[in-house]
mmCIF file of C-alpha atoms in Angstrom:
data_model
loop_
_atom_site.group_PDB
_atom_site.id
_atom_site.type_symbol
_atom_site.label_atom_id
_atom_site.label_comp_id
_atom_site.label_asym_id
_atom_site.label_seq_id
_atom_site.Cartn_x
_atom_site.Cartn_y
_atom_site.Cartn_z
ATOM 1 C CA UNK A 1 -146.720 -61.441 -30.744
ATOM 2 C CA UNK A 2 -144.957 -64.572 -31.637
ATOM 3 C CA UNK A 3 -145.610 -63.661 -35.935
ATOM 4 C CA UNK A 4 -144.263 -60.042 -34.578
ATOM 5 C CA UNK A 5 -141.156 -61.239 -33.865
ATOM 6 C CA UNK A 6 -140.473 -63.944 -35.896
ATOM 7 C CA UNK A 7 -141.177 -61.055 -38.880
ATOM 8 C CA UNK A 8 -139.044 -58.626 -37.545
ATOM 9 C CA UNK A 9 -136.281 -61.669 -37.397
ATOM 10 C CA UNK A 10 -136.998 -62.287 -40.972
ATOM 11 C CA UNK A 11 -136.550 -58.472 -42.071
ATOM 12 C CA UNK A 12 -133.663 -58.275 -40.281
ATOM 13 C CA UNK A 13 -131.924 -61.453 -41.855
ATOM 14 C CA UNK A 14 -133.257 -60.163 -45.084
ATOM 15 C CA UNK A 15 -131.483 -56.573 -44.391
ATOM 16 C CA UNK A 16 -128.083 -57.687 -43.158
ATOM 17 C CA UNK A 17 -126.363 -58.899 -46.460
ATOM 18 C CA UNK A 18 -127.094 -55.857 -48.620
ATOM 19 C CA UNK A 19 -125.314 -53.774 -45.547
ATOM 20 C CA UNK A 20 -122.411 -56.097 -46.290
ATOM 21 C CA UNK A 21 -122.356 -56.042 -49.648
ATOM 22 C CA UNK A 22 -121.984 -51.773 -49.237
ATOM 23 C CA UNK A 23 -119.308 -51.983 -46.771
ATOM 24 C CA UNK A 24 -117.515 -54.631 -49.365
ATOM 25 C CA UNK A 25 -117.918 -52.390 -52.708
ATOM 26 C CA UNK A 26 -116.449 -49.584 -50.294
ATOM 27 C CA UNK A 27 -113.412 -51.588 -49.370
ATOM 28 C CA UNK A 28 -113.027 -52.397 -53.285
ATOM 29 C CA UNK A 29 -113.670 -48.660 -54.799
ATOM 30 C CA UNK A 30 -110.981 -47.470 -52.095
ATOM 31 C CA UNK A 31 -107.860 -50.402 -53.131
ATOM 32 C CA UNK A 32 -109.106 -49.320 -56.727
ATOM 33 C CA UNK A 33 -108.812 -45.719 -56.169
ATOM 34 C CA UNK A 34 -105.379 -46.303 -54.744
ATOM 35 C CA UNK A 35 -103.866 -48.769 -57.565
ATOM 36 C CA UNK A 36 -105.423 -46.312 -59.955
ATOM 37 C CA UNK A 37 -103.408 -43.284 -58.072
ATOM 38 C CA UNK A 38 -99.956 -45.044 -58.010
ATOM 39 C CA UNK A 39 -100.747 -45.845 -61.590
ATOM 40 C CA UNK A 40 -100.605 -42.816 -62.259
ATOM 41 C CA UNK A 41 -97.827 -41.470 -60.319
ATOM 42 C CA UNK A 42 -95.462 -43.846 -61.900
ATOM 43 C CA UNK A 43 -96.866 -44.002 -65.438
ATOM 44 C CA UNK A 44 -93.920 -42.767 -67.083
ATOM 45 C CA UNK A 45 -92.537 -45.876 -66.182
ATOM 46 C CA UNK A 46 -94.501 -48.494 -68.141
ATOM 47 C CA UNK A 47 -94.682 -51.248 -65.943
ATOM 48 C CA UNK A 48 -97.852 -53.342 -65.979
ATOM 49 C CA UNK A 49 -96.496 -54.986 -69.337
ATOM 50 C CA UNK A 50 -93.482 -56.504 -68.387
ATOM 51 C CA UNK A 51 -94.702 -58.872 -65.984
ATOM 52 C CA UNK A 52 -96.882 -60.694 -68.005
ATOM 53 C CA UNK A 53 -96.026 -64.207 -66.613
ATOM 54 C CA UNK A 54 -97.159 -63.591 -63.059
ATOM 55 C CA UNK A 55 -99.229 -60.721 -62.997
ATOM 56 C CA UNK A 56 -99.021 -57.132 -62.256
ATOM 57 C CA UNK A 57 -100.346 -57.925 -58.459
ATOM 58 C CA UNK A 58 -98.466 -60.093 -56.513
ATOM 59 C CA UNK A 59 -99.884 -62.238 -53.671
ATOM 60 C CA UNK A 60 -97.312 -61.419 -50.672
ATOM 61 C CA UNK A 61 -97.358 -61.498 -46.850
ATOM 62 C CA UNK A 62 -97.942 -58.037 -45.387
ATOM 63 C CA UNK A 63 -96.192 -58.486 -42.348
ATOM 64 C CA UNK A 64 -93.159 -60.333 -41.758
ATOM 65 C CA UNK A 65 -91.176 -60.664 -38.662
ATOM 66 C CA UNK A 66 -87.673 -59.933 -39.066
ATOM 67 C CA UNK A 67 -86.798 -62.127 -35.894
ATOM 68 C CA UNK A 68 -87.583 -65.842 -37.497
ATOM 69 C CA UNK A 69 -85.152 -68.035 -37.894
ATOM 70 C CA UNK A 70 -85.611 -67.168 -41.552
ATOM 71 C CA UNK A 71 -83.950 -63.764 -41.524
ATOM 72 C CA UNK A 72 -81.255 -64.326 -39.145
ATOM 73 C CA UNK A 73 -78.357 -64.804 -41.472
ATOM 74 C CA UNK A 74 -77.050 -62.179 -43.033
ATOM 75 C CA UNK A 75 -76.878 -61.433 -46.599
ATOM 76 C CA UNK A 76 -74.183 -61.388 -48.836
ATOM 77 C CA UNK A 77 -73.060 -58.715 -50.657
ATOM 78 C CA UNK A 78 -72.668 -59.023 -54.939
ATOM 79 C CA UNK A 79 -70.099 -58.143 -57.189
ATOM 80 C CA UNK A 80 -71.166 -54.318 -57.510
ATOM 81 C CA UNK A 81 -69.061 -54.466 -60.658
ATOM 82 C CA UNK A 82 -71.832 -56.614 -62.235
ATOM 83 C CA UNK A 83 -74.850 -54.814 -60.639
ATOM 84 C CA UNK A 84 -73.575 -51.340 -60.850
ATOM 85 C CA UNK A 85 -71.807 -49.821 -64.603
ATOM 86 C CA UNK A 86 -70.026 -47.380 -62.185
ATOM 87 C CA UNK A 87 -69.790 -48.548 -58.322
ATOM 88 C CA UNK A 88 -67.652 -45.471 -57.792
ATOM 89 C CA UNK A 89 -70.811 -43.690 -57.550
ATOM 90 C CA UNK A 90 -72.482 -42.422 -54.495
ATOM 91 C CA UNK A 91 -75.266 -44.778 -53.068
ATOM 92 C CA UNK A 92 -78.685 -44.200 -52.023
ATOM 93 C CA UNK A 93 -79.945 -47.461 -50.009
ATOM 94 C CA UNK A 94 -83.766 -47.319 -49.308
ATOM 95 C CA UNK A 95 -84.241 -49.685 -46.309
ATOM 96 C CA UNK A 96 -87.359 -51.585 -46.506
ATOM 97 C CA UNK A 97 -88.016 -50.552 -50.681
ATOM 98 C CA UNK A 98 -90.972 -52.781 -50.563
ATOM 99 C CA UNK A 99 -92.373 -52.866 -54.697
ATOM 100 C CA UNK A 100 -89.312 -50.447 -55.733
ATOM 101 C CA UNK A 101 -91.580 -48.573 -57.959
ATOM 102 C CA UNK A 102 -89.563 -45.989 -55.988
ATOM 103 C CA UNK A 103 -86.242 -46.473 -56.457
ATOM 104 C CA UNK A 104 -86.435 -47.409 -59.835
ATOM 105 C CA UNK A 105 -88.339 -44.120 -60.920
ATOM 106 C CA UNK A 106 -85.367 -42.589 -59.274
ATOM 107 C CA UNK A 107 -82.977 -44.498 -60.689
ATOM 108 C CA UNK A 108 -84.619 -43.352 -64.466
ATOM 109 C CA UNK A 109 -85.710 -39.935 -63.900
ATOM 110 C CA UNK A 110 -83.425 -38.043 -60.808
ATOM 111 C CA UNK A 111 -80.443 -35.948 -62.281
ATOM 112 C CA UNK A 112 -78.741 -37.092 -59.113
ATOM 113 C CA UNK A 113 -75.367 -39.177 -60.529
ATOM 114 C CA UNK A 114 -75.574 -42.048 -57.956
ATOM 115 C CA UNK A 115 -76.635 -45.563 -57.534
ATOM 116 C CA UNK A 116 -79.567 -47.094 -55.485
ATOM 117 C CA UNK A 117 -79.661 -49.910 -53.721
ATOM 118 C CA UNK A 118 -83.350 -51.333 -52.468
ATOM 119 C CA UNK A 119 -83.220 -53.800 -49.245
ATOM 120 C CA UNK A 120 -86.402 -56.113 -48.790
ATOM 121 C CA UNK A 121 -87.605 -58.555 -46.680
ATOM 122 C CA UNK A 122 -90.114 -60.199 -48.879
ATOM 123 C CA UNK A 123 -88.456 -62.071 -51.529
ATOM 124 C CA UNK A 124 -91.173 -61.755 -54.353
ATOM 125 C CA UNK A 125 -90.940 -58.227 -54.209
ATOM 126 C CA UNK A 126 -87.720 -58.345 -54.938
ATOM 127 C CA UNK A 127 -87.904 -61.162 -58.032
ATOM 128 C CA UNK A 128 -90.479 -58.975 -59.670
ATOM 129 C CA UNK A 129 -88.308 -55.681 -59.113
ATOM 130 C CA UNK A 130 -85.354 -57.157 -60.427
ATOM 131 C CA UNK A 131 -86.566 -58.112 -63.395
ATOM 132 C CA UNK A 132 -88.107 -54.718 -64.220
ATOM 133 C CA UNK A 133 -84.704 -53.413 -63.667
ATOM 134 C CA UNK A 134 -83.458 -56.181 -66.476
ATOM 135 C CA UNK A 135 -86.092 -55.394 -68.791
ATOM 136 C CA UNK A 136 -85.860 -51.592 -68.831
ATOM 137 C CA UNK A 137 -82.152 -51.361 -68.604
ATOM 138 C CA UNK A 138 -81.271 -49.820 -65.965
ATOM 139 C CA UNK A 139 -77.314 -50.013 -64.507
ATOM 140 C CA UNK A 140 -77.499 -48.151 -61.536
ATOM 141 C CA UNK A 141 -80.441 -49.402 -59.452
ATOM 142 C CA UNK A 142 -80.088 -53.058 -57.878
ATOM 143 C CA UNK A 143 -82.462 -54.890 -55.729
ATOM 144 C CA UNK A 144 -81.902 -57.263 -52.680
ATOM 145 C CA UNK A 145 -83.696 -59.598 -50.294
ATOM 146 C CA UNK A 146 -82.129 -58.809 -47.332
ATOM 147 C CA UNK A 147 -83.103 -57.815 -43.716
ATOM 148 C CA UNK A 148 -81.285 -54.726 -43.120
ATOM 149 C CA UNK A 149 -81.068 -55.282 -39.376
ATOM 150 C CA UNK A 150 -78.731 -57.925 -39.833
ATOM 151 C CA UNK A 151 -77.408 -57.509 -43.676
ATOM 152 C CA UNK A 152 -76.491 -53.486 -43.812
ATOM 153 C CA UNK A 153 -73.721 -53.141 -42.492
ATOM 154 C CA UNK A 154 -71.767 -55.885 -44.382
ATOM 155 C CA UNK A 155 -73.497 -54.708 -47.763
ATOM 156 C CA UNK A 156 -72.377 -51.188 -47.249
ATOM 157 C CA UNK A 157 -68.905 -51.830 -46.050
ATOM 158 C CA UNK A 158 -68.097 -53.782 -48.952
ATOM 159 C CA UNK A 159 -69.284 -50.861 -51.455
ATOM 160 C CA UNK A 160 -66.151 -49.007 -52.868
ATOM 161 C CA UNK A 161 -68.296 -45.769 -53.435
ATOM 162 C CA UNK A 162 -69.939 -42.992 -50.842
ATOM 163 C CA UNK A 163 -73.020 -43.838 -48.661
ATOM 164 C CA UNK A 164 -74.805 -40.455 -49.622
ATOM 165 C CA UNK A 165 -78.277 -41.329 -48.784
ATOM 166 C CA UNK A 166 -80.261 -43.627 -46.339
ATOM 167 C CA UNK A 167 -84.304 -43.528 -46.298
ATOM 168 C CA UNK A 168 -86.229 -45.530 -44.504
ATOM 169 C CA UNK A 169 -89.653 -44.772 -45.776
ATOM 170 C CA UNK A 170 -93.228 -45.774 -44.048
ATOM 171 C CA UNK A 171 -91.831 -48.947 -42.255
ATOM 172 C CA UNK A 172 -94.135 -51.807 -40.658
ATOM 173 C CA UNK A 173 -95.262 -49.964 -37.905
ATOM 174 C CA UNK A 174 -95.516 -53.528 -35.828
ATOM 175 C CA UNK A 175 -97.977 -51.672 -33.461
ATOM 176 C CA UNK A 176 -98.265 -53.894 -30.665
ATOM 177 C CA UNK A 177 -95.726 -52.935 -27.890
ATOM 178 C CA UNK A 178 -94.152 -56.611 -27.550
ATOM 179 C CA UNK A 179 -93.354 -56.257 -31.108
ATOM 180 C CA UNK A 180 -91.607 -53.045 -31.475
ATOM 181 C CA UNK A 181 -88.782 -54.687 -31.053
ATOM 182 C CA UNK A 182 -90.090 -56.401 -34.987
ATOM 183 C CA UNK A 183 -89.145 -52.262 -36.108
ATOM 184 C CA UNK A 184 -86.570 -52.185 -38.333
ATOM 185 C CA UNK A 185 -84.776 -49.661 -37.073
ATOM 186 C CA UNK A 186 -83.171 -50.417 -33.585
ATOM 187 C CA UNK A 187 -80.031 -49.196 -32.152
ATOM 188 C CA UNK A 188 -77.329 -50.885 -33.953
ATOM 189 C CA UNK A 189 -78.885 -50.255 -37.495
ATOM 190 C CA UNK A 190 -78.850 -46.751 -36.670
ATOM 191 C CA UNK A 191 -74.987 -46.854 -35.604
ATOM 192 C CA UNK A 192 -74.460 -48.756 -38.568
ATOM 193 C CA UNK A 193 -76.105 -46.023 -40.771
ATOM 194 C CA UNK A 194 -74.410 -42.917 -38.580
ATOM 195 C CA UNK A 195 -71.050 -44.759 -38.422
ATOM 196 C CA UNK A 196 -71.310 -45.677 -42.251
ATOM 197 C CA UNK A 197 -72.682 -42.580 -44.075
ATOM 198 C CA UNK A 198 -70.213 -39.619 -45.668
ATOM 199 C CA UNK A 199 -69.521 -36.548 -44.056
ATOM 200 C CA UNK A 200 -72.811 -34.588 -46.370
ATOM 201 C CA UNK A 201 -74.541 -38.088 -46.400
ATOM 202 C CA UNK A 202 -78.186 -37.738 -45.440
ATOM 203 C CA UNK A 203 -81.109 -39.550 -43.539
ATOM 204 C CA UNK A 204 -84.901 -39.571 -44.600
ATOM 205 C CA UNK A 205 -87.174 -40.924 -42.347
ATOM 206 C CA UNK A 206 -90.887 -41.003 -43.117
ATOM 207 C CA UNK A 207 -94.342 -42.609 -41.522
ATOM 208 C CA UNK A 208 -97.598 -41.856 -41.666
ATOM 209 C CA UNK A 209 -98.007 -43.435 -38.270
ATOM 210 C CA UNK A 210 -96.886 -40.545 -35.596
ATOM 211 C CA UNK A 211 -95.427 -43.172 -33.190
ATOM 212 C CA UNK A 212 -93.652 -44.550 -35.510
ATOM 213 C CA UNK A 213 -92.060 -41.244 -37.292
ATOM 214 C CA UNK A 214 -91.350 -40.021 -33.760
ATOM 215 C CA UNK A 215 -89.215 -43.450 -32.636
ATOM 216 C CA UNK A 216 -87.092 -42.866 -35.496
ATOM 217 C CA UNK A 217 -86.626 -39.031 -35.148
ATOM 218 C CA UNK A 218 -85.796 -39.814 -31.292
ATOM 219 C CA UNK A 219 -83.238 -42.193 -32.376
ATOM 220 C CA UNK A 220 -81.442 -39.938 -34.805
ATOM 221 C CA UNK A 221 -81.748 -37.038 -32.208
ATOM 222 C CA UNK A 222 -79.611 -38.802 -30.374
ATOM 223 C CA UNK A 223 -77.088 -38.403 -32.523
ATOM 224 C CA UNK A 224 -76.743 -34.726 -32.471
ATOM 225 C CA UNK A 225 -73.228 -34.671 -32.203
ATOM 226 C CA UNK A 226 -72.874 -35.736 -35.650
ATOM 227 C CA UNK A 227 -76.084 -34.971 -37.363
ATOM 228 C CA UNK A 228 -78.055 -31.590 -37.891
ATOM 229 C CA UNK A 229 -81.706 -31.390 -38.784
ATOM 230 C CA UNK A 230 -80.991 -31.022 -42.873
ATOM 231 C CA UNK A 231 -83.771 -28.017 -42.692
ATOM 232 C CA UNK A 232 -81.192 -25.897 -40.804
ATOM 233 C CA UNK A 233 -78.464 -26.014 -43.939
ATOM 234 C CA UNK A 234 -81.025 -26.593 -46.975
ATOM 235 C CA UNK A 235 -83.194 -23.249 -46.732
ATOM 236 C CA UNK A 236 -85.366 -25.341 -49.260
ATOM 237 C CA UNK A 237 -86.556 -27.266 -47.075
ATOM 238 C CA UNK A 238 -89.632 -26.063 -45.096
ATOM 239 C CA UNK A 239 -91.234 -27.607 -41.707
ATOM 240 C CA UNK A 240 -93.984 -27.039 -39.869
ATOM 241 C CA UNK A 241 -93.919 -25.871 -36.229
ATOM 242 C CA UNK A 242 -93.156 -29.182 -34.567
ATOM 243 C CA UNK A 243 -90.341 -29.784 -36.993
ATOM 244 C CA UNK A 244 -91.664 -31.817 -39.739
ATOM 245 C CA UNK A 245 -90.915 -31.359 -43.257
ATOM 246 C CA UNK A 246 -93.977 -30.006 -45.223
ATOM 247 C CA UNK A 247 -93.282 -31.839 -48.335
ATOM 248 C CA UNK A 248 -91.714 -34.656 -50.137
ATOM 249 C CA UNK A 249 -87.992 -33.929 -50.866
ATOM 250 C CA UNK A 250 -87.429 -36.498 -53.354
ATOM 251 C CA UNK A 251 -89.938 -35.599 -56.187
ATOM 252 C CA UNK A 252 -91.808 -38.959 -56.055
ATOM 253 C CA UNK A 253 -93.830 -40.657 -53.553
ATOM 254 C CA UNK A 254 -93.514 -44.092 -52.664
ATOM 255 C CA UNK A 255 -96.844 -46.448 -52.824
ATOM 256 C CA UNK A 256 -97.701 -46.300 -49.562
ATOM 257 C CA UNK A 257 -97.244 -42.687 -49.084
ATOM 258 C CA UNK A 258 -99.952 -42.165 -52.018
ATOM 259 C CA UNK A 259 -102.645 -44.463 -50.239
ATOM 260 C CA UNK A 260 -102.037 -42.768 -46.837
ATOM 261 C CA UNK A 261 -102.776 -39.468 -48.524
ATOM 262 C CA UNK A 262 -105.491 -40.958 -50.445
ATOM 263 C CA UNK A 263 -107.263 -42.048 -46.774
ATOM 264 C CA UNK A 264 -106.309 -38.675 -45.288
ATOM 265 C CA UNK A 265 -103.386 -39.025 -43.323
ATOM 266 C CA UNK A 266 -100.648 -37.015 -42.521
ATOM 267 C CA UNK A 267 -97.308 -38.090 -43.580
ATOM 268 C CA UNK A 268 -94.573 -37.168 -40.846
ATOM 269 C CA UNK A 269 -90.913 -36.741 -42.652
ATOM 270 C CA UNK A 270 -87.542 -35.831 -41.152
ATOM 271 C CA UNK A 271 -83.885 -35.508 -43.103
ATOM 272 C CA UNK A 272 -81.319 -35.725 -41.114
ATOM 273 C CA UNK A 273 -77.139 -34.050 -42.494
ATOM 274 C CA UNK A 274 -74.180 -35.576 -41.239
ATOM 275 C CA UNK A 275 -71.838 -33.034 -40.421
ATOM 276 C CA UNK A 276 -69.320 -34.806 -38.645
ATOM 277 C CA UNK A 277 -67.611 -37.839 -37.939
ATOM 278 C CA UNK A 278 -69.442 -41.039 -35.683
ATOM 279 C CA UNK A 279 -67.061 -42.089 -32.411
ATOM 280 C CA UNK A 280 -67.659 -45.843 -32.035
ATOM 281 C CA UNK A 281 -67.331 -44.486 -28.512
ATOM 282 C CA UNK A 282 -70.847 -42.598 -28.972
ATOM 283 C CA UNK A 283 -73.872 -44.554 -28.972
ATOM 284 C CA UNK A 284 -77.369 -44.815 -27.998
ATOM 285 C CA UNK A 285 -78.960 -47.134 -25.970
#
């Protein structure tokens, strides 16, 4: 009995790392499958060359919390004349841009005549994102490290074109309750973005987290007074039967979207149209 047991111990000590081993080529073939994926949706854009210093892959906290003592102060605004070759244009801010990839293939490939603007919380994001923006050339898509709760409103106000377009795209769904108040967007952000955007000016807001895509559509339904659901004037834009958009509006999708697709999630979207003016008398709590 005793040699019984003391073999089954061994075969089981034996067994257990190649189980491991599995689960860990799994975890690798799937973060491979999803660089390879974004590689390929932005290819046209060349970028894995001109980074050659520090890497293509960047070693960055996932999560930050927008409450430290770090990210209280608000960021300043630049000289758009320097950043911009026409600040006259309308803007497109994406709130919470993460790697840009986005913005930037916007800024090279959308006929759209406007400038973009990428907010970000992690600063090495935005040092690598910034210089791709040097290196390729491009004047109409600037990148800043910023945390929009605190930094939007004094960044847009000081812009002397349109706000056009907000998005706010697959934020850190902070899922723990006590830290939904981490969420980017809270009340005043969304004033600020109501209150700030043209009469026209549009709101995307995307998750792939249902909770999360439903908070922000809440908020924004609050403001139905000034905004309509952009699916009632734009015929071209389809939705399903509990009101979310079937597809991508913008003709690119960000990183995160493609490895939430890649894993089989659903991706929850809602564009909002601003169709008249905000009352600083009309808020939501």
């Amino acid at each position: 009995m005793a040699w019984t047991a003391a073999a089954s111990l061994c075969c089981r000590l034996v067994r257990a790392p190649p189980v491991r081993r599995r689960a860990r080529r799994r975890t690798l073939c799937s973060a491979a499958r999803s660089t390879d994926a974004v590689d390929r949706e932005y290819a046209d854009l060349n970028l894995r060359p001109l980074y050659p210093n520090r890497g293509h892959h960047l070693r960055i906290r996932q999560h930050v919390n927008p409450l430290s003592a770090l990210f209280v102060e608000p960021t300043e605004p630049p000289e758009w004349t320097e950043v911009f070759e026409d600040p006259l244009l309308p803007l497109m801010v994406d709130i919470g841009c993460g790697s840009g990839r986005f913005l930037v293939w916007l800024a090279k490939n959308s006929g759209e005549r406007r400038n973009y603007l990428g907010l970000e919380i992690r600063q090495k994001l935005v040092e690598r994102t910034q210089f791709w923006v040097t290196e390729l050339g491009l004047r109409n898509v600037y990148f800043m490290f910023a945390n929009a709760t605190v930094s939007f409103e004094q960044i847009v106000l000081s812009y002397p074109g349109p706000l056009s377009l907000v998005s706010i795209l697959c934020p850190d769904p902070h899922f723990k309750k006590r830290h939904h108040k981490r969420r980017v967007l809270q009340t005043p952000l969304v004033d600020s973005i109501t209150k700030n955007l043209c009469l026209g000016g549009r709101v995307l807001v995307q998750s792939d987290v249902l909770d999360v895509a439903t908070d922000m559509r809440e908020r924004f339904d609050g403001y139905a007074d000034v905004f309509e659901h952009a699916d009632r004037i734009d015929k071209d834009l389809q939705c399903d039967d509990e009101g979310w958009l079937l597809d991508n509006p913008m003709g690119i999708r960000t990183e995160r979207e493609i490895h939430a697709e890649l894993e089989g999630a659903t991706i929850y979207r809602r564009m909002y149209q601003k169709t008249r003016c905000f009352s600083p008398d009309y808020s939501i709590s």
